[in-house]
Coordinates of C-alpha atoms and ligand atoms in Angstrom, one line a residue:
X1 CA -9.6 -0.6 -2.1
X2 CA -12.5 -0.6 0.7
X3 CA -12.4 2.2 2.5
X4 CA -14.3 1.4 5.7
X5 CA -13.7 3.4 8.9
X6 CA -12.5 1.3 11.5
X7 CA -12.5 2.7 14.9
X8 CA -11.9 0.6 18.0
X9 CA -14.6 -0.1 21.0
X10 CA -13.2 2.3 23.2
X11 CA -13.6 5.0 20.7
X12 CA -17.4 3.5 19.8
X13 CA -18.2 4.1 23.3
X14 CA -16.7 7.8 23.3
X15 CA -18.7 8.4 20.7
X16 CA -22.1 7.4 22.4
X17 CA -20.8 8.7 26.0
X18 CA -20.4 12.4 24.2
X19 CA -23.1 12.5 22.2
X20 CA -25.1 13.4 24.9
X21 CA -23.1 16.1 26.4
X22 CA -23.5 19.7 26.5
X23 CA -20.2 21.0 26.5
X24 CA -16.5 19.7 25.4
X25 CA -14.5 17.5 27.9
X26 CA -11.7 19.8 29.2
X27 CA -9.0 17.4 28.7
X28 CA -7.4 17.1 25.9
X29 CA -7.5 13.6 24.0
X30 CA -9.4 11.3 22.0
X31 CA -12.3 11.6 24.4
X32 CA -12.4 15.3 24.0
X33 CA -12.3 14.4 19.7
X34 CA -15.0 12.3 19.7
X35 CA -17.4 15.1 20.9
X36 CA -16.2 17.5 18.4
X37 CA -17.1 14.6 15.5
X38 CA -20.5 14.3 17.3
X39 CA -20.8 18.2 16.7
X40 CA -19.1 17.9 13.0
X41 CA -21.8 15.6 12.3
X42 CA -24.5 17.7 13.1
X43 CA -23.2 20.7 11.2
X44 CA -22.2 18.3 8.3
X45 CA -26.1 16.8 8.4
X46 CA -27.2 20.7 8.5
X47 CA -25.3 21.5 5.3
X48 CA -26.5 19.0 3.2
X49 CA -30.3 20.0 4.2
X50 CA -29.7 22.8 3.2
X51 CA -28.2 22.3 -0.2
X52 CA -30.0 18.8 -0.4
X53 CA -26.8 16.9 -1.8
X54 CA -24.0 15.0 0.1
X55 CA -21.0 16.7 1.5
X56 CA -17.9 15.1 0.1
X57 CA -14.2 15.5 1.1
X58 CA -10.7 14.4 -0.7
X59 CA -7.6 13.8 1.2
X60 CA -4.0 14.1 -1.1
X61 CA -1.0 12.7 0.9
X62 CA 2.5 13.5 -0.5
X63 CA 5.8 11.8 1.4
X64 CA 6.1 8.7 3.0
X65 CA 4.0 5.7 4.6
X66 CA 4.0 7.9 8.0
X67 CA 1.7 10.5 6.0
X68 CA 0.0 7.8 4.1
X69 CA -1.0 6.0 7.9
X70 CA -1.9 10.1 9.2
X71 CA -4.2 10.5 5.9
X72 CA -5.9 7.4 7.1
X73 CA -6.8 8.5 10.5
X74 CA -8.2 12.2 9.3
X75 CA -10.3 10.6 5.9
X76 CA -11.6 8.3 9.3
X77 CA -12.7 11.8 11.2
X78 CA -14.0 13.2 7.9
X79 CA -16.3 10.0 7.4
X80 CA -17.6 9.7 10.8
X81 CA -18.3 13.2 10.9
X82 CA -20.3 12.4 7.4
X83 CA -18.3 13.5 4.6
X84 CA -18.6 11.2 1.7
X85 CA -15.6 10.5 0.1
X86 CA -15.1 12.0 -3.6
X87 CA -12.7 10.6 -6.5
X88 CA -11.6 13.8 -7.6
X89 CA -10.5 17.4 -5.9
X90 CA -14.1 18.8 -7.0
X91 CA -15.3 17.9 -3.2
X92 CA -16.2 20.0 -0.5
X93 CA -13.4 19.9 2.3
X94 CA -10.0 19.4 -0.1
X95 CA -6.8 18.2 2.4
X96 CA -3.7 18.3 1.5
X97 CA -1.3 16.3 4.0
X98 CA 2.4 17.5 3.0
X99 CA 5.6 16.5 2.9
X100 CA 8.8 18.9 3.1
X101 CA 11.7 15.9 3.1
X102 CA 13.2 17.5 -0.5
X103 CA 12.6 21.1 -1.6
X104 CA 10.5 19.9 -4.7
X105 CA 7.9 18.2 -2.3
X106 CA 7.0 22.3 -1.3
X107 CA 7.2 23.3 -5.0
X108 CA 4.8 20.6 -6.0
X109 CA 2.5 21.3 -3.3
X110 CA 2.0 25.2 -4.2
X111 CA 1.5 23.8 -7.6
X112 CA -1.3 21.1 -6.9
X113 CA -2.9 24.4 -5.3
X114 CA -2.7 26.7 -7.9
X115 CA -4.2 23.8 -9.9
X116 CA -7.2 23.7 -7.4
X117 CA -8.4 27.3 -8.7
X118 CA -10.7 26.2 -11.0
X119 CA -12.4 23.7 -8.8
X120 CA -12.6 26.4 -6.5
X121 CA -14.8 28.3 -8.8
X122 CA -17.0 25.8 -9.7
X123 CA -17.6 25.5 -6.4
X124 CA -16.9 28.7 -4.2
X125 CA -18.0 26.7 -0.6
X126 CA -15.1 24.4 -0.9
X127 CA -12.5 24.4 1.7
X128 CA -9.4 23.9 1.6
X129 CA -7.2 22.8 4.7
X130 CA -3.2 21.9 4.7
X131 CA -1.5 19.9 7.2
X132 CA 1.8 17.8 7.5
X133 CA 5.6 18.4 7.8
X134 CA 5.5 21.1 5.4
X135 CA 3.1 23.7 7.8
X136 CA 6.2 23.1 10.5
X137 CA 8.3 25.5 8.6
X138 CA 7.6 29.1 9.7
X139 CA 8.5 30.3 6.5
X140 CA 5.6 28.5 4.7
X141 CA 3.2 29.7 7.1
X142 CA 3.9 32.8 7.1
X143 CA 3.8 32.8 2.8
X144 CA 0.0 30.9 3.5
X145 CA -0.6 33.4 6.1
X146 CA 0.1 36.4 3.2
X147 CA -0.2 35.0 -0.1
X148 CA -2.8 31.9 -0.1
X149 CA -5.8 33.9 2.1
X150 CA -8.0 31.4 0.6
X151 CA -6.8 28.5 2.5
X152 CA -9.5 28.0 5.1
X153 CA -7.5 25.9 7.9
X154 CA -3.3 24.8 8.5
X155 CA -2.5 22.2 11.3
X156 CA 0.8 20.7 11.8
X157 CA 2.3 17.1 12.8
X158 CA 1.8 17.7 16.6
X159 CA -2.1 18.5 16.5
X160 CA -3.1 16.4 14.4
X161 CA -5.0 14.3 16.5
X162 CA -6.9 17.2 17.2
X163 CA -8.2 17.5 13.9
X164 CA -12.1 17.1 14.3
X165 CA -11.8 19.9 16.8
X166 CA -10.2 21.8 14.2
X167 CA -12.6 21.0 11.6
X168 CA -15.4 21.8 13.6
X169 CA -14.1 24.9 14.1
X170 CA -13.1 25.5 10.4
X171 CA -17.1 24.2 9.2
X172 CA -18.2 27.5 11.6
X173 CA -15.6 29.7 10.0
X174 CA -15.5 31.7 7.1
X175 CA -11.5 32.8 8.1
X176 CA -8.1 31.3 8.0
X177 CA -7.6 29.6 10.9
X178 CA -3.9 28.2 11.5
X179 CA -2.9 26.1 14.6
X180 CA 0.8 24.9 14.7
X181 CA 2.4 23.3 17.9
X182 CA 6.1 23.4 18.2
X183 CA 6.0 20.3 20.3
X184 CA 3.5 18.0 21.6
X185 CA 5.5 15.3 24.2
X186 CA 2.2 13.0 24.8
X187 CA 0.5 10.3 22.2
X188 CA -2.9 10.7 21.5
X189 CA -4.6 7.3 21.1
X190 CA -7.9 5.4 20.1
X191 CA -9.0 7.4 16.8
X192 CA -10.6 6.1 14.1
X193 CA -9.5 5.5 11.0
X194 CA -10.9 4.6 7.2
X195 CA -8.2 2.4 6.0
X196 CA -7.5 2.0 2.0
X197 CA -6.8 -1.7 2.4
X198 CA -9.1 -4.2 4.5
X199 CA -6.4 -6.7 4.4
X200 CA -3.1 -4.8 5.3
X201 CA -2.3 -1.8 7.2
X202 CA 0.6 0.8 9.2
X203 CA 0.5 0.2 12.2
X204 CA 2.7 3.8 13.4
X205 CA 5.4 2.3 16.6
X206 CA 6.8 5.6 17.3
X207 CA 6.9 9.3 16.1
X208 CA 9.3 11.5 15.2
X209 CA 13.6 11.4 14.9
X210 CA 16.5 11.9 17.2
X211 CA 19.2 11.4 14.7
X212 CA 19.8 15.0 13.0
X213 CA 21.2 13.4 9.5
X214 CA 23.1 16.7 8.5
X215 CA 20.5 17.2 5.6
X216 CA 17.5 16.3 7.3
X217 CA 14.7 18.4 8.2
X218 CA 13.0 15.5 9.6
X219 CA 13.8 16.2 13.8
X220 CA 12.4 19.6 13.2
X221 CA 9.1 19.1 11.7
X222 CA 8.4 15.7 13.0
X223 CA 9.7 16.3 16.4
X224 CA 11.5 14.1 19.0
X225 CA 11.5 10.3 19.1
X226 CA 8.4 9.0 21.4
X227 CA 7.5 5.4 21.2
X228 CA 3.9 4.2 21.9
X229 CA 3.6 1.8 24.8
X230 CA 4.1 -1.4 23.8
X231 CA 0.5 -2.9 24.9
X232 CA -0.9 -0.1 22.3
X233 CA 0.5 -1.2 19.3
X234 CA -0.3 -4.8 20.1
X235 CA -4.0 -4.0 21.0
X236 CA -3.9 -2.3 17.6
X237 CA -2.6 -4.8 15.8
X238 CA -5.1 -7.8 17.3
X239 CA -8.2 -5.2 16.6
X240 CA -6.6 -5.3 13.0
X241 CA -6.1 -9.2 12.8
X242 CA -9.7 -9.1 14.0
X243 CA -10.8 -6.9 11.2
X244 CA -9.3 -9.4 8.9
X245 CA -6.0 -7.7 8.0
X246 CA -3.4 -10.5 7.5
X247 CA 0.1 -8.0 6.8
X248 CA 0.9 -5.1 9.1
X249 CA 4.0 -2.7 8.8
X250 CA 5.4 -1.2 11.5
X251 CA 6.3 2.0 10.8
X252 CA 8.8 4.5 12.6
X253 CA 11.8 7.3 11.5
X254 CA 14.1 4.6 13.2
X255 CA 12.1 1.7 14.2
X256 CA 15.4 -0.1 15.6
X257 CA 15.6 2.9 18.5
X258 CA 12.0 1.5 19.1
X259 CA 11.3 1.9 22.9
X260 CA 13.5 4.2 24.1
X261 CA 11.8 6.5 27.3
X262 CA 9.6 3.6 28.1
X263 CA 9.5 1.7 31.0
X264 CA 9.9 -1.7 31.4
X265 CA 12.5 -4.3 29.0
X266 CA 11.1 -3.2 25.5
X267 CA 12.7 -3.2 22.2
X268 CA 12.1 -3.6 18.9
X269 CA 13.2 -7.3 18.3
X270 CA 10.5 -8.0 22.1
X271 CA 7.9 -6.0 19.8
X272 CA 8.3 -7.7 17.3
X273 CA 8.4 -11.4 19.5
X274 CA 5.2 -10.4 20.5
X275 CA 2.9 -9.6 17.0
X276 CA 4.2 -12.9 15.9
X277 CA 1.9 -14.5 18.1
X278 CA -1.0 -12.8 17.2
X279 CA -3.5 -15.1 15.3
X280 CA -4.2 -13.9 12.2
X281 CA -1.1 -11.9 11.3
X282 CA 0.7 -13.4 8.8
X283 CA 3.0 -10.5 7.9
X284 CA 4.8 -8.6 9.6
X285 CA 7.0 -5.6 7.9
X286 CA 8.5 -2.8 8.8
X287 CA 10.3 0.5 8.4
X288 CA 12.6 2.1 8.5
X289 CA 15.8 0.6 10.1
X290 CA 18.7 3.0 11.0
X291 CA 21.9 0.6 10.3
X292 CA 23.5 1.8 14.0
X293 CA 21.0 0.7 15.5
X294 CA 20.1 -2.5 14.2
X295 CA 20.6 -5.1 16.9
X296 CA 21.7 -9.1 16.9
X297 CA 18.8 -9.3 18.8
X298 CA 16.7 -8.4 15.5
X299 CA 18.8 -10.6 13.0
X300 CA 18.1 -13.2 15.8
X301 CA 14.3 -12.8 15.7
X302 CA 14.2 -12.4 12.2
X303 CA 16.1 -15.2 11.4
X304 CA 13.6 -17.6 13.7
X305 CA 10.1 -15.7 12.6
X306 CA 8.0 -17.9 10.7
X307 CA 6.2 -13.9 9.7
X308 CA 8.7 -11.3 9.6
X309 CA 8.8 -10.6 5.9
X310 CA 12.8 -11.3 4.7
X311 CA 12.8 -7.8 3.4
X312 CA 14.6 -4.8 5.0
X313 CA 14.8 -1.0 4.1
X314 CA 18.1 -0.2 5.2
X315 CA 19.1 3.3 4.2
X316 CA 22.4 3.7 3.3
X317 CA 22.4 7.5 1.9
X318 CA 26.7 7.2 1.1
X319 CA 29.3 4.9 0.5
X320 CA 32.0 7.2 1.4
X321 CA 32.7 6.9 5.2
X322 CA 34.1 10.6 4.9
X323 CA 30.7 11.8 4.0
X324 CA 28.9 9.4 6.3
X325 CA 30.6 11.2 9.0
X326 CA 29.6 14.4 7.6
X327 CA 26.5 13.4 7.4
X328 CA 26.2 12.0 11.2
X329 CA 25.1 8.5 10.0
X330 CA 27.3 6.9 12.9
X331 CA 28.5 4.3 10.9
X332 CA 31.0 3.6 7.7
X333 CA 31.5 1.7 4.9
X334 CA 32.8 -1.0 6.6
X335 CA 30.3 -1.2 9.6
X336 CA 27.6 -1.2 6.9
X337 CA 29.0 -3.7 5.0
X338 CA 29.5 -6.0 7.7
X339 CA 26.5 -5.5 9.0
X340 CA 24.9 -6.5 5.5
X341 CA 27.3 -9.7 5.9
X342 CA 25.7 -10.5 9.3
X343 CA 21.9 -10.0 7.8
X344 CA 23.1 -12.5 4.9
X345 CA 24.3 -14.9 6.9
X346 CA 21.5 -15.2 8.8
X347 CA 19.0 -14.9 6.1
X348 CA 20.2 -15.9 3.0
X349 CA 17.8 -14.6 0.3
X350 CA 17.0 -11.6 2.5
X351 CA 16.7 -8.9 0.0
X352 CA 17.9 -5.4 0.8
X353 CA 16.1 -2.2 -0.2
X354 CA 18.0 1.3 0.4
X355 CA 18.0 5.6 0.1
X356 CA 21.1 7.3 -1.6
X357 CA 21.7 10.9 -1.5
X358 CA 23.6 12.2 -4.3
X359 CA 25.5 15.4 -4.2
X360 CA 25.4 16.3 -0.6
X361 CA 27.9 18.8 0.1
X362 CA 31.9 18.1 -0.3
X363 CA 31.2 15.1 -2.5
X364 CA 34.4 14.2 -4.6
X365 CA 34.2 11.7 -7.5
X366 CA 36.5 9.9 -5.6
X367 CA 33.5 10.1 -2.5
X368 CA 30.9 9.1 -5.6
X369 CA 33.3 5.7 -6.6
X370 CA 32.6 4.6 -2.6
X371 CA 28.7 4.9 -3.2
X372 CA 29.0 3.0 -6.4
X373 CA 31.0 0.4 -5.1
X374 CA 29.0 -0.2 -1.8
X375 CA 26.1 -0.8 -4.4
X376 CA 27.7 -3.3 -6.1
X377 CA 29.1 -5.2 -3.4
X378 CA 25.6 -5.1 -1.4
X379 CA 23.4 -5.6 -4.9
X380 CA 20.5 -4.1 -3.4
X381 CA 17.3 -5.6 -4.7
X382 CA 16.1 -2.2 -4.9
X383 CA 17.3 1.5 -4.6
X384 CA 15.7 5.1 -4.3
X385 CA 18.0 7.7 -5.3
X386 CA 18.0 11.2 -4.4
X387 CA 19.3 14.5 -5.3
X388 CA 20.8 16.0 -2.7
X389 CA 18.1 19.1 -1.4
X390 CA 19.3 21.6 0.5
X391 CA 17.1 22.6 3.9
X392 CA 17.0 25.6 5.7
X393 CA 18.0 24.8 9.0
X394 CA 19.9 22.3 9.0
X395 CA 23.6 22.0 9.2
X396 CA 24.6 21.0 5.9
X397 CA 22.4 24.1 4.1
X398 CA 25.5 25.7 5.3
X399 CA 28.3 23.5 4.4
X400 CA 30.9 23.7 2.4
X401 CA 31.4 23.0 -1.2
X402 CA 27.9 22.5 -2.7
X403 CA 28.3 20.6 -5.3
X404 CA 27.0 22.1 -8.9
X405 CA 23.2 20.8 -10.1
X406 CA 25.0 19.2 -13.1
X407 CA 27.8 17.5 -11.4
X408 CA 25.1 16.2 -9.4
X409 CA 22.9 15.3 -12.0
X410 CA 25.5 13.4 -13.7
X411 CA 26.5 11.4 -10.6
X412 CA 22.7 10.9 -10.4
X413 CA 22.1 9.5 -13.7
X414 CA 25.6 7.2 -13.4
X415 CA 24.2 5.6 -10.1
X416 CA 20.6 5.0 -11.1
X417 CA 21.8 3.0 -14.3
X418 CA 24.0 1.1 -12.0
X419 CA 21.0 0.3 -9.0
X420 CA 18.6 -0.3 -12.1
X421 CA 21.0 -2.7 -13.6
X422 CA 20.9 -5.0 -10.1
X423 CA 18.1 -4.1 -9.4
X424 CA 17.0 -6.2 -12.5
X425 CA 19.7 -9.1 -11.7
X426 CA 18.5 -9.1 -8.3
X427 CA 15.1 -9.4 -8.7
X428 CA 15.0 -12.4 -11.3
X429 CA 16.3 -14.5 -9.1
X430 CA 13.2 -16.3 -7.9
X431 CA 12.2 -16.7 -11.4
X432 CA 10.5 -20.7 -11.9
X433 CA 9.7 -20.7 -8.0
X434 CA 6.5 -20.9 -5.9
X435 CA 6.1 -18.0 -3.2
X436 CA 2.9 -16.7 -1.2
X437 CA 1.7 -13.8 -3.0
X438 CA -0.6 -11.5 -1.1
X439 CA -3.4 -10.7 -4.2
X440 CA -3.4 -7.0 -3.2
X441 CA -5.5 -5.2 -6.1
X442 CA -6.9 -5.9 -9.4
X443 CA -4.5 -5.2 -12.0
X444 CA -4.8 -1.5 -13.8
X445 CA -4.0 -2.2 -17.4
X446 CA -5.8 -6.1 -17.6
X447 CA -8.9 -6.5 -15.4
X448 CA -8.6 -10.3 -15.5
X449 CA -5.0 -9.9 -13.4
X450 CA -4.6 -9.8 -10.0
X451 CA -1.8 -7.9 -8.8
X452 CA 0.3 -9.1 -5.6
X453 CA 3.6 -8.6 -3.7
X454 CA 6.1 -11.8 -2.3
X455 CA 7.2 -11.7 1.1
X456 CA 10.5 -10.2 -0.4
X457 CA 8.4 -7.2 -1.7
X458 CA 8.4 -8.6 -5.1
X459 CA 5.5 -7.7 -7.5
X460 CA 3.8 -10.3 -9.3
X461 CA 0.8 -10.0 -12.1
X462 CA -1.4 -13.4 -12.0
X463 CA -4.6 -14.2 -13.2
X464 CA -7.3 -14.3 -10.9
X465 CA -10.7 -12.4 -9.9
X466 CA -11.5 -9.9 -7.0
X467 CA -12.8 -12.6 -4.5
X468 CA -9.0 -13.2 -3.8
X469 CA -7.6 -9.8 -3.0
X470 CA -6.7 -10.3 0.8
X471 CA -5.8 -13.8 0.0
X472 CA -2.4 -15.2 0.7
X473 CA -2.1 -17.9 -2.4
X474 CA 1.1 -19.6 -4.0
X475 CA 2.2 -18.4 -7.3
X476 CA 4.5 -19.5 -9.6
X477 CA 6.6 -17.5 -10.8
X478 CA 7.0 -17.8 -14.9
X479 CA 8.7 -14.9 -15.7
X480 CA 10.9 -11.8 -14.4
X481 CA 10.2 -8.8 -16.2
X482 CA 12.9 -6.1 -14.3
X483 CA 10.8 -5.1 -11.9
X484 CA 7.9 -7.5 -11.5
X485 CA 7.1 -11.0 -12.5
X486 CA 4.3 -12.8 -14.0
X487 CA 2.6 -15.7 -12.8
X488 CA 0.0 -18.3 -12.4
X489 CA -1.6 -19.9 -9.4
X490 CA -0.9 -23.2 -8.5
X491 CA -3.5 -25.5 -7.7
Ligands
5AD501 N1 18.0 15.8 0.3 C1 17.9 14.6 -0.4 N2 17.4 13.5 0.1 C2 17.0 13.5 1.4 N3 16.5 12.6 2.2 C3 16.2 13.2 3.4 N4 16.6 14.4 3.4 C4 17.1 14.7 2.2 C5 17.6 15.9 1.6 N5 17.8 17.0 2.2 C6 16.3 11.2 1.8 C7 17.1 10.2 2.6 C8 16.1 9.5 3.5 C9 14.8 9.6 2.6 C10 13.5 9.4 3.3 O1 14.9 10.9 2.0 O2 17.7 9.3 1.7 O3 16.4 8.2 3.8
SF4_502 FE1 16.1 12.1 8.7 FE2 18.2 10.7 9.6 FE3 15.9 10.8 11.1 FE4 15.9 9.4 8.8 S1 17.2 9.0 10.6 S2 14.3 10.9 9.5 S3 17.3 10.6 7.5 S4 17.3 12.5 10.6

């Protein structure tokens, strides 16, 4: 890990053009930001004359690589605005960015916070701040708002890009201040951010869903689809190739809808045309693809790219075209399938990656049999399984026929043998071969092991030292051990 804040010219200059201003920039956006970190900065340098330590901060994301790339951008504002960053939750400004996908992602987070309490006594300054899908619910603001006093500041997806504003405001404060947008229709861009790898990164291609899966609470905490302009992401991702990183994902709710409300003849597979000639980049991976609207066009591209990883997240959540329905998945069984048959065709060893929901409402065994077979028949490389979580709010919180927690639980445990089972097959197959392994970290349990991923997302353990992490370098292969392999470098 590195940690550096990376923040692009543009922003650089911001910086120096408000720093000498008296008052805010009216407008809102990133050059309106900058001065608030100017002013965080000062109030940050004030505090630690005064009690003649360093202010630290901690950041915990929960959910997906979307909150992973936001937790990036607001540990950038905290560093810039002098915060150091500390290993554990005994810090100064304690954020929690939230996730609300499954009900248990709420009940965790409440959790983490009762565990904060005694942190919060050693240390009676800290604040504590919460932001992320979760503080779109009214309901959980309104339990913050009565129950959890003690929480200092609440922001939600749509303002987060106004965060240093926020935390200005929140440094000044000795209340709860909350500030929640229902919508926010423009894309704030230019801030910094303190990246956790030098050598790969997110790079986010659009915000928010328009598909309404039954189950999904998704659309209403994360808003509509908006794609960034196309020239953004690509400045983005040369600034990164710049900075030295080699692998960038693209990251989106539906990445294939990619484009949609901009002008001009853009779409995912042009998007993706385009980072493949940036110097430097020599990965390119993203997520995550809605099957309806994966195009020829991207099989096409992906099929000719010398980068594009052969690895694809392709969410499959049923195999029971009733349910799909039910679920408003706008495809079937067979669509999917032949859709995996296309992908294959083109790119033999592509491996497949996918979601299952298990449980959602009406499921029959016989509806349970289609979800094991579609595994079978596709042998995904790998799966994540889910119990089915019922969301307020959205239409299948009110469907018929839940189905019991211990029919579901049973279905559950029946499908994960079977995905693990594959899984294993699956992912053995390369043992004995060479692939470019991307040395990511030093291995956790044995220092003298580097640890690494294939371009088809496949672990691999090897010996080697930390001059190499951010190096692309061949590995053989020895063995496969379920879910990873070990290896050696060839010369
Ligand atoms: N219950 C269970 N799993 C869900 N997902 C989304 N909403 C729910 C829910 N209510 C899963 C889907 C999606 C993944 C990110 O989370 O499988 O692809
Ligand atoms: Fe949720 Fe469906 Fe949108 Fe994915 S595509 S975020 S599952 S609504």
């Amino acid at each position: 890990m590195n940690n550096t804040v990376y923040e692009s010219e543009e922003f650089r200059r911001m910086l120096d053009e408000t720093s000498v201003m008296p008052e805010p920039p009216v407008m809102d956006g990133s050059l309106r930001q900058a001065w608030f970190i100017n002013r965080c900065r000062r109030i940050v340098a004030r505090k630690e004359e005064e009690l003649k330590r360093a202010l630290t901060f901690c950041v915990v994301t929960f959910g997906c690589q979307m909150n992973e790339r936001d937790s990036e951008k607001l540990r950038g504002i905290l560093r810039l605005s002098g915060f150091s960053q500390s290993d554990t939750e005994e810090a100064d400004f304690v954020l929690y960015n939230t996730c609300t996908v499954r009900e248990n992602a709420n009940v965790r987070l409440y959790g983490r916070l009762g565990s904060l309490s005694s942190a919060r006594k050693k240390n009676p300054a800290m604040k504590i701040a919460l932001c992320g899908c979760m503080m779109q619910e009214k309901d959980e603001i309104e339990r913050i708002r009565q129950k959890y006093r003690y929480i200092n500041l609440v922001f939600g997806t749509h303002n987060l890009y106004r965060f240093s504003e926020l935390l200005c405001a929140c440094l000044m404060s000795d209340g709860q201040i909350i500030d929640v947008m229902d919508k926010n229709d423009s894309i704030v861009e230019n801030l910094p951010s303190d990246r956790t790898y030098s050598f790969k990164s997110g790079v986010n291609i659009m915000f928010g869903c328009n598909n309404f899966c039954t189950y999904c609470i998704v659309p209403y905490v994360r808003g509509r689809e908006k794609s960034r302009e196309m020239k953004d992401i690509l400045d983005e991702t040369r600034q990164l190739a710049r900075d030295g990183v080699v692998e960038v994902m693209f990251l989106g709710q539906n990445v294939n809808s990619y484009g949609k409300g901009l002008s001009g003849d853009v779409s995912f597979s042009k998007l993706l045309e385009e980072a493949e000639k940036i110097d430097g980049i020599r990965r390119i991976r993203f997520m995550t693809s809605h099957p309806k609207d994966l195009s020829d066009d991207l099989i096409e591209v992906m099929k000719n790219s010398g980068k594009i990883c052969p690895h694809l997240h392709l969410p499959v959540q049923s195999g029971s075209s009733r349910l799909l329905k039910l679920m408003n998945r706008h495809y079937t069984k067979e669509s999917y399938l032949d859709l995996v048959s296309r992908l294959r065709e083109a790119i033999p060893d592509l491996s497949l990656s996918t979601d299952i929901i298990v449980g959602f409402p009406g499921e029959t065994e016989e509806d349970f049999q289609e979800t094991l077979d579609i595994v079978r028949r596709v042998e995904y490389d790998s799966a994540f399984t889910f119990l089915y979580s019922k969301r307020t709010g959205t239409p299948a919180a009110s469907m018929e026929g839940q189905v019991s927690d211990e029919t579901a639980h049973e279905r559950f445990d029946r499908l994960l043998a079977e995905v693990q089972s594959i899984g294993r097959r699956r992912s053995s197959r390369f043992e004995g071969t060479v692939q470019s392994v991307l040395a990511e970290e030093v291995n956790r349990q044995d220092r003298s092991l580097l640890t690494g991923r294939t371009p088809h997302n496949l672990v691999v353990h090897f010996p080697g030292d930390k001059s190499m992490i951010g190096s692309i370098v061949d590995v053989r292969l020895d063995k496969a051990h379920g879910f990873y392999y070990t290896g050696t470098e060839r010369e």
